[in-house]
Amino acid sequence: MTIQFNDETFHDDYTFRNSDWAIQRFPFPFHEDSYMYSVNLEPHLSLRPGSVYEKTFDVDEHYVAEMKDRARVLAEDPLRCQSLPHMTLAGWDLLELIMVSKAREYPDLFELHRDGDRWHWINKPLGIEQKFVFLDETTLPCGPLEYITRQAQGDYALLDQRDDNLWMDAGMVTTQADWSLDFDIGMNFFEWHAPVPMASELGVFQRALKFLLNLQQGAPVRRLNWTMTVNPLLDTSPENYHKWGVQKTALTPENVGSKQHLRVELQTLFRLPRSNALAFPIRCYLIRLEDLVTVPKWGRRLHRVLRDLPEELATYKGFIRNRPMIVEYLSQFDDGTPTSPGVFPD
């Protein structure tokens, strides 16, 4: 296999690590030295060989470990995967999208053989081989949404389009940044975005919904979102806040570089062919600050963004308590040199 998969954990002993390769391809989210909410959607086209934007669904060194972590979370809380009855067809659409994309773009890792509706799927990293009949749930060990997203990095929401709105009616959510599928399922676009400060006043969600309602099949889009996380936790869910929220108090000037992580979501949206639903993959990437600052441009820029971020955004993103400590740590990597435009390393 062309990718060397890490043996690592995202809980308890936190053995997660990024290789030099993973650091250099990290999806740094700030294209300038300041930040404010925007729609910031762009076509999800292949960009820069080796980057997280090259393939339809990025597979990296954390794949096997992330799938083990998903199985662990689901064993503790099966409600992290839910699908309302009318969303089964959308689940099959998503299964097809992921299988076809991965078999085409990672032929050394995944294979898909199709003979009419009789499909044969091979996932080499996870040691899975499954023959099934497409659109026949009885031929899979679980529903199509759960089956394929147990083998795909990132969270997945399936959005039903009706009444000039989008409704979160199905999903697999185990790596979320403090939101709950169990709480949000059945909500519309404005309802599940209600907690976000400032964006509604800026008209961000109104513009985004208008755009997404008109999203065409074969023209997927992407955007980046970000927050901060203490320790490399994938599962920062409200259900488990009592476990991870307290970890913010463990940050000190001595350990902030190793324990504080920038958490970035590569969010993509696809129009699905049979159901007309939207697939909304949310892929989480984590990087500790001491690794991020090895890219000088990123160290300087993150310092400036966090230093100048409006207080309500720092509060919403959950690091207001530790912002002075984080900014002080990053300041030693900011020599005042101007940064070049764009998100990629110089």
PDB file of N, CA and C in Angstrom, residues 257-292:
ATOM      1  N   GLY A 257       2.018  24.184  23.593  1.00  0.00           N
ATOM      2  CA  GLY A 257       2.458  23.839  22.251  1.00  0.00           C
ATOM      3  C   GLY A 257       2.153  22.404  21.866  1.00  0.00           C
ATOM      4  N   SER A 258       2.191  21.505  22.841  1.00  0.00           N
ATOM      5  CA  SER A 258       1.967  20.089  22.550  1.00  0.00           C
ATOM      6  C   SER A 258       0.518  19.666  22.723  1.00  0.00           C
ATOM      7  N   LYS A 259      -0.239  20.340  23.601  1.00  0.00           N
ATOM      8  CA  LYS A 259      -1.605  19.919  23.891  1.00  0.00           C
ATOM      9  C   LYS A 259      -2.666  20.678  23.089  1.00  0.00           C
ATOM     10  N   GLN A 260      -2.401  21.946  22.759  1.00  0.00           N
ATOM     11  CA  GLN A 260      -3.395  22.726  22.028  1.00  0.00           C
ATOM     12  C   GLN A 260      -3.306  22.414  20.535  1.00  0.00           C
ATOM     13  N   HIS A 261      -4.450  22.087  19.937  1.00  0.00           N
ATOM     14  CA  HIS A 261      -4.513  21.739  18.525  1.00  0.00           C
ATOM     15  C   HIS A 261      -5.419  22.703  17.766  1.00  0.00           C
ATOM     16  N   LEU A 262      -4.999  23.047  16.569  1.00  0.00           N
ATOM     17  CA  LEU A 262      -5.901  23.678  15.611  1.00  0.00           C
ATOM     18  C   LEU A 262      -6.699  22.564  14.941  1.00  0.00           C
ATOM     19  N   ARG A 263      -8.013  22.734  14.933  1.00  0.00           N
ATOM     20  CA  ARG A 263      -8.928  21.730  14.374  1.00  0.00           C
ATOM     21  C   ARG A 263      -9.585  22.333  13.138  1.00  0.00           C
ATOM     22  N   VAL A 264      -9.363  21.711  11.995  1.00  0.00           N
ATOM     23  CA  VAL A 264      -9.885  22.243  10.728  1.00  0.00           C
ATOM     24  C   VAL A 264     -10.795  21.200  10.092  1.00  0.00           C
ATOM     25  N   GLU A 265     -11.932  21.677   9.596  1.00  0.00           N
ATOM     26  CA  GLU A 265     -12.870  20.821   8.882  1.00  0.00           C
ATOM     27  C   GLU A 265     -12.848  21.167   7.392  1.00  0.00           C
ATOM     28  N   LEU A 266     -12.585  20.172   6.575  1.00  0.00           N
ATOM     29  CA  LEU A 266     -12.777  20.294   5.137  1.00  0.00           C
ATOM     30  C   LEU A 266     -14.198  19.835   4.846  1.00  0.00           C
ATOM     31  N   GLN A 267     -15.059  20.795   4.566  1.00  0.00           N
ATOM     32  CA  GLN A 267     -16.476  20.517   4.332  1.00  0.00           C
ATOM     33  C   GLN A 267     -16.735  20.517   2.829  1.00  0.00           C
ATOM     34  N   THR A 268     -17.353  19.453   2.342  1.00  0.00           N
ATOM     35  CA  THR A 268     -17.712  19.369   0.932  1.00  0.00           C
ATOM     36  C   THR A 268     -19.216  19.117   0.816  1.00  0.00           C
ATOM     37  N   LEU A 269     -19.779  19.474  -0.327  1.00  0.00           N
ATOM     38  CA  LEU A 269     -21.208  19.265  -0.568  1.00  0.00           C
ATOM     39  C   LEU A 269     -21.407  18.732  -1.974  1.00  0.00           C
ATOM     40  N   PHE A 270     -22.205  17.656  -2.071  1.00  0.00           N
ATOM     41  CA  PHE A 270     -22.485  16.986  -3.336  1.00  0.00           C
ATOM     42  C   PHE A 270     -23.991  16.848  -3.523  1.00  0.00           C
ATOM     43  N   ARG A 271     -24.485  17.132  -4.713  1.00  0.00           N
ATOM     44  CA  ARG A 271     -25.866  16.799  -5.059  1.00  0.00           C
ATOM     45  C   ARG A 271     -25.918  15.323  -5.431  1.00  0.00           C
ATOM     46  N   LEU A 272     -26.819  14.573  -4.807  1.00  0.00           N
ATOM     47  CA  LEU A 272     -26.912  13.136  -5.043  1.00  0.00           C
ATOM     48  C   LEU A 272     -27.929  12.838  -6.151  1.00  0.00           C
ATOM     49  N   PRO A 273     -27.687  11.802  -6.963  1.00  0.00           N
ATOM     50  CA  PRO A 273     -28.435  11.652  -8.219  1.00  0.00           C
ATOM     51  C   PRO A 273     -29.861  11.125  -8.104  1.00  0.00           C
ATOM     52  N   ARG A 274     -30.120  10.139  -7.262  1.00  0.00           N
ATOM     53  CA  ARG A 274     -31.447   9.523  -7.217  1.00  0.00           C
ATOM     54  C   ARG A 274     -32.376  10.226  -6.237  1.00  0.00           C
ATOM     55  N   SER A 275     -31.844  10.561  -5.073  1.00  0.00           N
ATOM     56  CA  SER A 275     -32.648  11.151  -3.990  1.00  0.00           C
ATOM     57  C   SER A 275     -32.782  12.658  -4.100  1.00  0.00           C
ATOM     58  N   ASN A 276     -31.874  13.295  -4.839  1.00  0.00           N
ATOM     59  CA  ASN A 276     -31.772  14.767  -4.925  1.00  0.00           C
ATOM     60  C   ASN A 276     -31.372  15.392  -3.597  1.00  0.00           C
ATOM     61  N   ALA A 277     -30.950  14.580  -2.649  1.00  0.00           N
ATOM     62  CA  ALA A 277     -30.464  15.105  -1.369  1.00  0.00           C
ATOM     63  C   ALA A 277     -29.062  15.689  -1.564  1.00  0.00           C
ATOM     64  N   LEU A 278     -28.592  16.408  -0.552  1.00  0.00           N
ATOM     65  CA  LEU A 278     -27.205  16.865  -0.532  1.00  0.00           C
ATOM     66  C   LEU A 278     -26.422  16.011   0.454  1.00  0.00           C
ATOM     67  N   ALA A 279     -25.265  15.544   0.027  1.00  0.00           N
ATOM     68  CA  ALA A 279     -24.319  14.909   0.946  1.00  0.00           C
ATOM     69  C   ALA A 279     -23.381  15.987   1.458  1.00  0.00           C
ATOM     70  N   PHE A 280     -23.156  15.970   2.769  1.00  0.00           N
ATOM     71  CA  PHE A 280     -22.349  17.001   3.428  1.00  0.00           C
ATOM     72  C   PHE A 280     -21.263  16.322   4.254  1.00  0.00           C
ATOM     73  N   PRO A 281     -20.161  15.899   3.612  1.00  0.00           N
ATOM     74  CA  PRO A 281     -19.030  15.339   4.374  1.00  0.00           C
ATOM     75  C   PRO A 281     -18.290  16.451   5.127  1.00  0.00           C
ATOM     76  N   ILE A 282     -17.870  16.135   6.352  1.00  0.00           N
ATOM     77  CA  ILE A 282     -17.155  17.079   7.210  1.00  0.00           C
ATOM     78  C   ILE A 282     -15.914  16.364   7.722  1.00  0.00           C
ATOM     79  N   ARG A 283     -14.797  16.575   7.073  1.00  0.00           N
ATOM     80  CA  ARG A 283     -13.565  15.853   7.408  1.00  0.00           C
ATOM     81  C   ARG A 283     -12.722  16.676   8.380  1.00  0.00           C
ATOM     82  N   CYS A 284     -12.402  16.089   9.531  1.00  0.00           N
ATOM     83  CA  CYS A 284     -11.654  16.772  10.584  1.00  0.00           C
ATOM     84  C   CYS A 284     -10.164  16.476  10.467  1.00  0.00           C
ATOM     85  N   TYR A 285      -9.347  17.538  10.546  1.00  0.00           N
ATOM     86  CA  TYR A 285      -7.894  17.431  10.607  1.00  0.00           C
ATOM     87  C   TYR A 285      -7.409  18.134  11.873  1.00  0.00           C
ATOM     88  N   LEU A 286      -6.440  17.541  12.531  1.00  0.00           N
ATOM     89  CA  LEU A 286      -5.890  18.089  13.773  1.00  0.00           C
ATOM     90  C   LEU A 286      -4.385  18.307  13.628  1.00  0.00           C
ATOM     91  N   ILE A 287      -3.895  19.413  14.230  1.00  0.00           N
ATOM     92  CA  ILE A 287      -2.453  19.652  14.256  1.00  0.00           C
ATOM     93  C   ILE A 287      -2.106  20.382  15.545  1.00  0.00           C
ATOM     94  N   ARG A 288      -1.085  19.882  16.260  1.00  0.00           N
ATOM     95  CA  ARG A 288      -0.652  20.559  17.485  1.00  0.00           C
ATOM     96  C   ARG A 288       0.081  21.839  17.102  1.00  0.00           C
ATOM     97  N   LEU A 289       0.024  22.825  17.978  1.00  0.00           N
ATOM     98  CA  LEU A 289       0.626  24.113  17.672  1.00  0.00           C
ATOM     99  C   LEU A 289       2.122  23.996  17.423  1.00  0.00           C
ATOM    100  N   GLU A 290       2.807  23.152  18.166  1.00  0.00           N
ATOM    101  CA  GLU A 290       4.256  23.046  17.992  1.00  0.00           C
ATOM    102  C   GLU A 290       4.626  22.462  16.631  1.00  0.00           C
ATOM    103  N   ASP A 291       3.717  21.724  16.018  1.00  0.00           N
ATOM    104  CA  ASP A 291       3.942  21.244  14.655  1.00  0.00           C
ATOM    105  C   ASP A 291       3.565  22.315  13.635  1.00  0.00           C
ATOM    106  N   LEU A 292       2.473  23.004  13.886  1.00  0.00           N
ATOM    107  CA  LEU A 292       2.026  24.045  12.952  1.00  0.00           C
ATOM    108  C   LEU A 292       3.082  25.124  12.764  1.00  0.00           C
TER     109      LEU A 292
END
